Short mmCIF file of C-alpha atoms (C1' of nucleotides) in Angstrom, two decimals:
data_model
loop_
_atom_site.label_atom_id
_atom_site.label_comp_id
_atom_site.label_asym_id
_atom_site.label_seq_id
_atom_site.Cartn_x
_atom_site.Cartn_y
_atom_site.Cartn_z
CA MET Q 1 0.00 0.00 0.00
CA GLU Q 2 1.20 3.44 -0.93
CA LEU Q 3 1.31 5.83 1.99
CA ASN Q 4 3.41 8.63 0.56
CA ILE Q 5 1.67 11.98 0.18
CA ASP Q 6 3.51 13.15 -2.89
CA SER Q 7 2.84 9.91 -4.63
CA THR Q 8 -0.84 10.20 -3.81
CA LYS Q 9 -0.83 13.69 -5.28
CA ASN Q 10 0.91 12.31 -8.29
CA LYS Q 11 -1.66 9.63 -8.85
CA LEU Q 12 -4.40 12.22 -8.86
CA SER Q 13 -2.75 14.68 -11.20
CA THR Q 14 -1.46 11.98 -13.52
CA SER Q 15 -5.05 10.87 -13.90
CA GLY Q 16 -6.04 14.39 -14.86
CA LEU Q 17 -7.78 15.05 -11.56
CA LYS Q 18 -7.44 18.21 -9.56
CA VAL Q 19 -5.64 17.64 -6.30
CA THR Q 20 -8.06 18.53 -3.52
CA PRO Q 21 -7.78 17.89 0.20
CA GLN Q 22 -10.90 15.72 0.03
CA ARG Q 23 -9.53 13.50 -2.69
CA MET Q 24 -6.19 13.20 -0.93
CA ALA Q 25 -7.90 12.24 2.31
CA ILE Q 26 -10.19 9.70 0.71
CA LEU Q 27 -7.43 8.04 -1.27
CA GLU Q 28 -5.18 7.86 1.77
CA ALA Q 29 -8.02 6.53 3.91
CA ILE Q 30 -8.44 3.64 1.52
CA TYR Q 31 -4.74 2.89 1.70
CA LYS Q 32 -4.74 3.06 5.47
CA LEU Q 33 -7.97 1.25 6.27
CA GLU Q 34 -7.45 -2.47 6.05
CA ASN Q 35 -9.92 -4.98 4.77
CA HIS Q 36 -11.73 -3.13 2.04
CA PRO Q 37 -13.61 -0.34 3.77
CA THR Q 38 -17.16 0.63 2.95
CA ALA Q 39 -18.07 4.20 2.05
CA GLU Q 40 -19.34 4.47 5.61
CA ASN Q 41 -15.98 3.34 7.04
CA ILE Q 42 -14.20 5.88 4.91
CA ILE Q 43 -16.53 8.71 5.87
CA GLU Q 44 -16.14 7.92 9.55
CA TYR Q 45 -12.35 7.81 9.32
CA ILE Q 46 -12.07 10.99 7.30
CA ARG Q 47 -14.39 12.99 9.52
CA GLU Q 48 -11.72 12.85 12.23
CA THR Q 49 -9.50 15.10 10.18
CA HIS Q 50 -12.08 16.64 7.84
CA PRO Q 51 -15.21 17.07 9.95
CA ASN Q 52 -17.06 18.98 7.24
CA ILE Q 53 -16.74 16.61 4.35
CA ALA Q 54 -20.15 15.79 2.89
CA THR Q 55 -21.18 12.19 2.34
CA GLY Q 56 -22.16 13.04 -1.20
CA THR Q 57 -18.62 14.25 -1.82
CA VAL Q 58 -17.17 10.98 -0.59
CA TYR Q 59 -19.42 8.95 -2.86
CA LYS Q 60 -18.65 11.21 -5.78
CA VAL Q 61 -14.91 11.06 -5.20
CA LEU Q 62 -15.04 7.28 -4.86
CA ASP Q 63 -16.84 7.05 -8.19
CA THR Q 64 -14.25 9.29 -9.76
CA LEU Q 65 -11.35 7.27 -8.37
CA VAL Q 66 -12.87 4.02 -9.61
CA GLU Q 67 -13.42 5.59 -13.01
CA LYS Q 68 -9.79 6.68 -13.19
CA ASN Q 69 -8.60 3.25 -12.04
CA LEU Q 70 -7.06 4.49 -8.83
CA ILE Q 71 -9.14 2.13 -6.71
CA LYS Q 72 -11.39 -0.86 -7.30
CA ARG Q 73 -14.81 -1.85 -6.13
CA VAL Q 74 -15.32 -5.11 -4.31
CA LYS Q 75 -18.70 -6.59 -3.59
CA THR Q 76 -19.75 -9.52 -1.51
CA ASP Q 77 -22.86 -11.59 -1.96
CA ARG Q 78 -24.67 -9.94 0.83
CA ASP Q 79 -22.82 -6.77 1.52
CA ILE Q 80 -22.79 -3.19 0.48
CA MET Q 81 -20.08 -1.81 -1.75
CA ARG Q 82 -16.50 -1.86 -0.53
CA TYR Q 83 -13.31 -0.35 -1.90
CA ASP Q 84 -9.84 -1.70 -2.55
CA GLY Q 85 -6.72 0.38 -3.03
CA MET Q 86 -4.62 -2.44 -4.43
CA MET Q 87 -4.55 -2.14 -8.17
CA GLU Q 88 -2.27 -5.06 -8.99
CA SER Q 89 -4.15 -8.08 -10.28
CA HIS Q 90 -5.33 -10.06 -7.30
CA HIS Q 91 -8.04 -12.28 -5.98
CA HIS Q 92 -10.01 -12.33 -2.75
CA LEU Q 93 -10.60 -14.64 0.17
CA TYR Q 94 -14.11 -14.22 1.53
CA CYS Q 95 -14.93 -15.39 5.02
CA SER Q 96 -18.30 -17.10 5.43
CA GLU Q 97 -18.28 -16.46 9.17
CA CYS Q 98 -17.55 -12.77 9.32
CA ASP Q 99 -17.30 -9.91 6.86
CA LEU Q 100 -13.59 -10.20 6.24
CA ILE Q 101 -12.31 -9.93 2.69
CA GLU Q 102 -8.62 -10.58 2.31
CA ASP Q 103 -6.56 -9.82 -0.75
CA TYR Q 104 -5.07 -12.91 -2.28
CA VAL Q 105 -2.13 -12.56 -4.62
CA ASP Q 106 -1.05 -15.73 -6.43
CA GLU Q 107 0.99 -15.37 -9.58
CA GLU Q 108 1.09 -19.09 -10.15
CA LEU Q 109 -2.69 -19.18 -10.20
CA ASP Q 110 -2.75 -16.17 -12.53
CA LEU Q 111 -0.46 -18.00 -14.92
CA ILE Q 112 -2.54 -21.16 -14.85
CA LEU Q 113 -5.72 -19.21 -15.56
CA LYS Q 114 -4.06 -17.14 -18.24
CA ASN Q 115 -2.80 -20.23 -20.04
CA TYR Q 116 -6.10 -22.00 -19.65
CA PHE Q 117 -8.12 -19.17 -21.16
CA ARG Q 118 -5.56 -18.49 -23.88
CA ASP Q 119 -6.21 -21.96 -25.27
CA LYS Q 120 -9.87 -22.21 -24.33
CA LYS Q 121 -11.67 -19.66 -26.44
CA LEU Q 122 -15.01 -18.41 -25.22
CA PRO Q 123 -17.00 -17.88 -28.39
CA GLY Q 124 -18.54 -14.44 -28.74
CA PHE Q 125 -16.74 -13.12 -25.69
CA TYR Q 126 -13.65 -10.96 -25.49
CA LEU Q 127 -11.98 -11.70 -22.17
CA GLU Q 128 -10.53 -8.83 -20.18
CA ASP Q 129 -9.93 -10.01 -16.67
CA ILE Q 130 -10.35 -12.96 -14.34
CA VAL Q 131 -10.99 -12.62 -10.63
CA VAL Q 132 -11.23 -15.62 -8.36
CA GLN Q 133 -13.41 -15.51 -5.28
CA VAL Q 134 -12.24 -18.03 -2.75
CA ARG Q 135 -14.86 -18.65 -0.10
CA GLY Q 136 -14.20 -20.31 3.18
CA THR Q 137 -13.52 -19.57 6.80
CA PHE Q 138 -10.48 -18.21 8.54
CA ASP Q 139 -9.34 -20.24 11.56
CA LYS Q 140 -9.51 -17.10 13.65
CA CYS Q 141 -13.21 -16.67 12.91
CA MET Y 1 -33.69 -24.70 -15.79
CA GLU Y 2 -36.54 -26.54 -14.14
CA LEU Y 3 -39.93 -25.46 -15.34
CA ASN Y 4 -42.11 -28.23 -14.02
CA ILE Y 5 -44.68 -27.20 -11.42
CA ASP Y 6 -44.69 -30.41 -9.43
CA SER Y 7 -40.94 -30.38 -9.21
CA THR Y 8 -41.03 -26.80 -7.97
CA LYS Y 9 -43.51 -27.84 -5.32
CA ASN Y 10 -41.26 -30.70 -4.46
CA LYS Y 11 -38.26 -28.48 -3.99
CA LEU Y 12 -40.16 -26.35 -1.53
CA SER Y 13 -41.60 -29.15 0.56
CA THR Y 14 -38.38 -31.14 0.51
CA SER Y 15 -36.71 -28.09 2.02
CA GLY Y 16 -39.31 -28.04 4.77
CA LEU Y 17 -41.06 -24.99 3.38
CA LYS Y 18 -44.79 -24.64 3.09
CA VAL Y 19 -45.93 -24.52 -0.50
CA THR Y 20 -47.57 -21.16 -1.06
CA PRO Y 21 -48.62 -19.53 -4.34
CA GLN Y 22 -46.18 -16.70 -3.68
CA ARG Y 23 -43.22 -19.01 -3.25
CA MET Y 24 -44.19 -21.02 -6.29
CA ALA Y 25 -44.49 -17.88 -8.38
CA ILE Y 26 -41.19 -16.44 -7.21
CA LEU Y 27 -39.25 -19.63 -7.73
CA GLU Y 28 -40.73 -20.11 -11.19
CA ALA Y 29 -40.06 -16.49 -12.07
CA ILE Y 30 -36.39 -17.00 -11.34
CA TYR Y 31 -36.34 -20.08 -13.54
CA LYS Y 32 -38.12 -18.28 -16.35
CA LEU Y 33 -36.39 -14.92 -16.23
CA GLU Y 34 -33.06 -15.13 -17.99
CA ASN Y 35 -29.92 -13.36 -16.96
CA HIS Y 36 -30.13 -13.28 -13.21
CA PRO Y 37 -33.10 -11.06 -12.40
CA THR Y 38 -33.10 -8.46 -9.66
CA ALA Y 39 -35.75 -8.42 -6.96
CA GLU Y 40 -37.35 -5.64 -8.95
CA ASN Y 41 -37.44 -7.75 -12.12
CA ILE Y 42 -39.05 -10.58 -10.22
CA ILE Y 43 -41.66 -8.34 -8.61
CA GLU Y 44 -42.57 -6.82 -11.95
CA TYR Y 45 -42.89 -10.22 -13.59
CA ILE Y 46 -44.92 -11.73 -10.79
CA ARG Y 47 -47.33 -8.82 -10.51
CA GLU Y 48 -48.72 -9.83 -13.91
CA THR Y 49 -50.18 -12.96 -12.40
CA HIS Y 50 -50.21 -12.00 -8.70
CA PRO Y 51 -51.06 -8.29 -8.64
CA ASN Y 52 -51.31 -8.16 -4.87
CA ILE Y 53 -47.98 -9.59 -3.85
CA ALA Y 54 -46.13 -7.24 -1.51
CA THR Y 55 -42.54 -6.29 -2.19
CA GLY Y 56 -41.66 -7.25 1.34
CA THR Y 57 -42.98 -10.73 0.68
CA VAL Y 58 -40.78 -11.11 -2.38
CA TYR Y 59 -37.67 -10.05 -0.47
CA LYS Y 60 -38.56 -12.35 2.40
CA VAL Y 61 -39.21 -15.31 0.13
CA LEU Y 62 -35.96 -14.68 -1.74
CA ASP Y 63 -34.07 -14.69 1.55
CA THR Y 64 -35.78 -17.92 2.52
CA LEU Y 65 -34.98 -19.57 -0.80
CA VAL Y 66 -31.34 -18.56 -0.58
CA GLU Y 67 -31.19 -19.86 2.97
CA LYS Y 68 -32.61 -23.21 1.88
CA ASN Y 69 -30.20 -23.37 -1.06
CA LEU Y 70 -32.91 -23.28 -3.69
CA ILE Y 71 -31.41 -20.22 -5.37
CA LYS Y 72 -28.15 -18.26 -5.20
CA ARG Y 73 -27.26 -14.64 -4.95
CA VAL Y 74 -25.05 -13.06 -7.59
CA LYS Y 75 -23.30 -9.76 -7.26
CA THR Y 76 -21.87 -7.34 -9.75
CA ASP Y 77 -19.40 -4.56 -9.20
CA ARG Y 78 -21.92 -1.87 -9.55
CA ASP Y 79 -25.26 -3.47 -9.39
CA ILE Y 80 -27.87 -4.38 -6.89
CA MET Y 81 -28.41 -7.95 -5.85
CA ARG Y 82 -29.44 -10.48 -8.45
CA TYR Y 83 -30.66 -14.06 -8.21
CA ASP Y 84 -29.68 -17.26 -9.93
CA GLY Y 85 -31.76 -20.42 -10.11
CA MET Y 86 -28.90 -22.64 -11.23
CA MET Y 87 -27.56 -24.52 -8.24
CA GLU Y 88 -24.87 -26.59 -9.93
CA SER Y 89 -21.35 -25.26 -9.37
CA HIS Y 90 -20.71 -22.65 -12.00
CA HIS Y 91 -18.94 -19.43 -12.77
CA HIS Y 92 -20.07 -16.19 -14.39
CA LEU Y 93 -19.22 -14.11 -17.43
CA TYR Y 94 -19.72 -10.42 -16.69
CA CYS Y 95 -20.11 -7.97 -19.53
CA SER Y 96 -18.31 -4.65 -19.12
CA GLU Y 97 -20.54 -2.99 -21.69
CA CYS Y 98 -23.99 -3.91 -20.46
CA ASP Y 99 -25.50 -5.56 -17.40
CA LEU Y 100 -25.43 -9.08 -18.75
CA ILE Y 101 -24.29 -11.88 -16.47
CA GLU Y 102 -24.03 -15.25 -18.14
CA ASP Y 103 -23.65 -18.56 -16.38
CA TYR Y 104 -20.42 -20.29 -17.26
CA VAL Y 105 -20.08 -23.99 -16.61
CA ASP Y 106 -16.63 -25.47 -17.14
CA GLU Y 107 -15.84 -28.75 -15.46
CA GLU Y 108 -12.31 -28.77 -16.78
CA LEU Y 109 -11.68 -25.45 -15.09
CA ASP Y 110 -13.28 -26.73 -11.89
CA LEU Y 111 -10.93 -29.69 -11.91
CA ILE Y 112 -7.87 -27.53 -12.49
CA LEU Y 113 -8.82 -25.23 -9.63
CA LYS Y 114 -9.67 -28.12 -7.35
CA ASN Y 115 -6.32 -29.77 -7.97
CA TYR Y 116 -4.46 -26.52 -7.60
CA PHE Y 117 -5.98 -25.69 -4.24
CA ARG Y 118 -5.73 -29.27 -2.99
CA ASP Y 119 -1.97 -28.99 -3.22
CA LYS Y 120 -1.64 -25.32 -2.42
CA LYS Y 121 -2.66 -24.93 1.18
CA LEU Y 122 -3.87 -21.52 2.29
CA PRO Y 123 -2.62 -21.23 5.86
CA GLY Y 124 -5.28 -20.34 8.40
CA PHE Y 125 -8.07 -20.69 5.87
CA TYR Y 126 -10.51 -23.54 5.35
CA LEU Y 127 -11.57 -23.44 1.72
CA GLU Y 128 -15.20 -24.10 0.86
CA ASP Y 129 -15.83 -22.93 -2.65
CA ILE Y 130 -14.23 -21.20 -5.60
CA VAL Y 131 -16.10 -18.96 -7.98
CA VAL Y 132 -14.47 -17.39 -11.00
CA GLN Y 133 -15.65 -14.05 -12.31
CA VAL Y 134 -14.71 -13.67 -15.94
CA ARG Y 135 -14.98 -10.09 -17.10
CA GLY Y 136 -15.04 -9.02 -20.69
CA THR Y 137 -17.39 -8.00 -23.44
CA PHE Y 138 -19.79 -10.01 -25.54
CA ASP Y 139 -19.49 -9.43 -29.28
CA LYS Y 140 -23.17 -8.62 -29.39
CA CYS Y 141 -22.71 -5.72 -26.96
"C1'" DT O 1 0.84 37.26 -8.32
"C1'" DT O 2 -3.64 37.71 -9.80
"C1'" DA O 3 -7.62 36.85 -12.61
"C1'" DT O 4 -10.18 33.45 -15.01
"C1'" DT O 5 -12.69 29.39 -15.53
"C1'" DA O 6 -13.69 24.83 -15.35
"C1'" DT O 7 -14.07 21.71 -11.79
"C1'" DA O 8 -15.13 20.24 -7.20
"C1'" DT O 9 -17.52 20.63 -2.79
"C1'" DG O 10 -21.14 21.19 1.00
"C1'" DA O 11 -25.66 20.81 2.52
"C1'" DG O 12 -29.40 18.53 2.59
"C1'" DA O 13 -33.34 16.88 -0.03
"C1'" DA O 14 -34.56 12.96 -2.91
"C1'" DT O 15 -34.39 8.42 -4.45
"C1'" DT O 16 -33.81 3.49 -4.35
"C1'" DA O 17 -33.33 -0.90 -2.48
"C1'" DT O 18 -34.35 -3.38 1.31
"C1'" DT O 19 -36.07 -4.45 6.03
"C1'" DC O 20 -39.30 -4.20 9.69
"C1'" DT O 21 -43.82 -4.34 12.08
"C1'" DT O 22 -48.19 -5.97 12.84
"C1'" DA O 23 -52.52 -7.73 11.98
"C1'" DA O 24 -54.81 -10.89 9.05
"C1'" DT O 25 -54.58 -15.06 6.36
"C1'" DT O 26 -53.39 -19.67 5.11
"C1'" DA O 27 -51.05 -24.35 4.56
"C1'" DG O 28 -50.65 -28.65 6.30
"C1'" DG O 29 -50.91 -31.81 10.05
"C1'" DA O 30 -54.00 -33.73 13.83
"C1'" DT B 1 -62.72 -30.00 9.60
"C1'" DC B 2 -60.11 -27.62 12.97
"C1'" DC B 3 -55.93 -25.84 14.93
"C1'" DT B 4 -51.64 -23.70 15.05
"C1'" DA B 5 -47.50 -22.22 13.49
"C1'" DA B 6 -45.94 -20.26 9.45
"C1'" DT B 7 -46.75 -16.96 5.97
"C1'" DT B 8 -48.40 -12.83 3.79
"C1'" DA B 9 -50.01 -7.87 2.79
"C1'" DA B 10 -49.52 -3.28 3.60
"C1'" DG B 11 -47.07 0.27 4.29
"C1'" DA B 12 -43.98 2.65 7.45
"C1'" DA B 13 -39.07 2.76 8.44
"C1'" DT B 14 -34.30 2.47 7.45
"C1'" DA B 15 -29.95 2.50 5.01
"C1'" DA B 16 -27.18 3.35 1.22
"C1'" DT B 17 -26.54 6.15 -2.44
"C1'" DT B 18 -27.55 9.91 -5.77
"C1'" DC B 19 -28.97 14.43 -7.03
"C1'" DT B 20 -29.31 19.55 -7.07
"C1'" DC B 21 -27.41 23.74 -7.03
"C1'" DA B 22 -25.23 27.59 -4.90
"C1'" DT B 23 -20.61 28.36 -3.31
"C1'" DA B 24 -15.79 27.56 -3.17
"C1'" DT B 25 -11.40 26.19 -5.02
"C1'" DA B 26 -7.48 24.35 -7.99
"C1'" DA B 27 -5.01 24.86 -12.06
"C1'" DT B 28 -3.87 27.78 -15.93
"C1'" DA B 29 -2.58 31.67 -18.31
"C1'" DA B 30 -1.62 36.52 -18.30
#
DNA sequence: TTATTATATGAGAATTATTCTTAATTAGGA
DNA sequence: TCCTAATTAAGAATAATTCTCATATAATAA
């Protein structure tokens, strides 16, 4: 996770976005908050330092960041929307017991899937990305 | 997809659920409506034959059916909850262009994943199920 | 540095999806 | 058929998200 302020600024301006305190705060909140925060989590966290930020602003900024590929959306079967600051290709471990979603990076798996779908053509479908949802339970839960 | 009325009845009573017209209608709507209908889709469809069904009833019945493993929930990145009447293990093709979600059955892929995760232990995690989300665009879109 | 302008934000109302509450109804067993 | 627990209708309530628009601000050029 990227925690450097200048680099956060850079990400915004490189994406053609104006650098505003709200956007900085929201982006950094996503990097800091573990486990794929909800909009609500983000709002709560940010209000500590930016008490006046409007919820509408947070939702709008989140949309903008997703649009510019600075963050990703994650959704569970049951849950509300959550956000993920890791942009490298990765998968997720979902806990059936609690609401934990853990990032799961596995290059070997990526390679296997890539090879499999390179050979196996899906007729009428242009493949862009593959995300694996691994469901189960963490021992700690 | 199962379209037989007696078998629908059977599914309900086998799951220990009382057979009511509302449950029959909702379950059959899910079988009939292609492409993973939303609660709204289902309500709209059912109102043609059951004009008085309450939205709350539909949501409650859907929850009950999911709980009894008669249907599944499907999520998208952006979308509201959708429902899937296919209970066999399967994956999904998500279209980036439109809101299409297609079922994707691939036993070869299942086998590859099963073998991979049998050998590759995820420490501290008891694996239950693997679902692959394939994102891309359909030619027709 | 300042002025300009397109862009972003705050405030809160509005909307949408879903859940809850309660009284009335009904399915299925006795 | 009768009884009882389960189910439903109706609509109010809630929660998450979006919208509106007047105001404020960041980036750009002078």
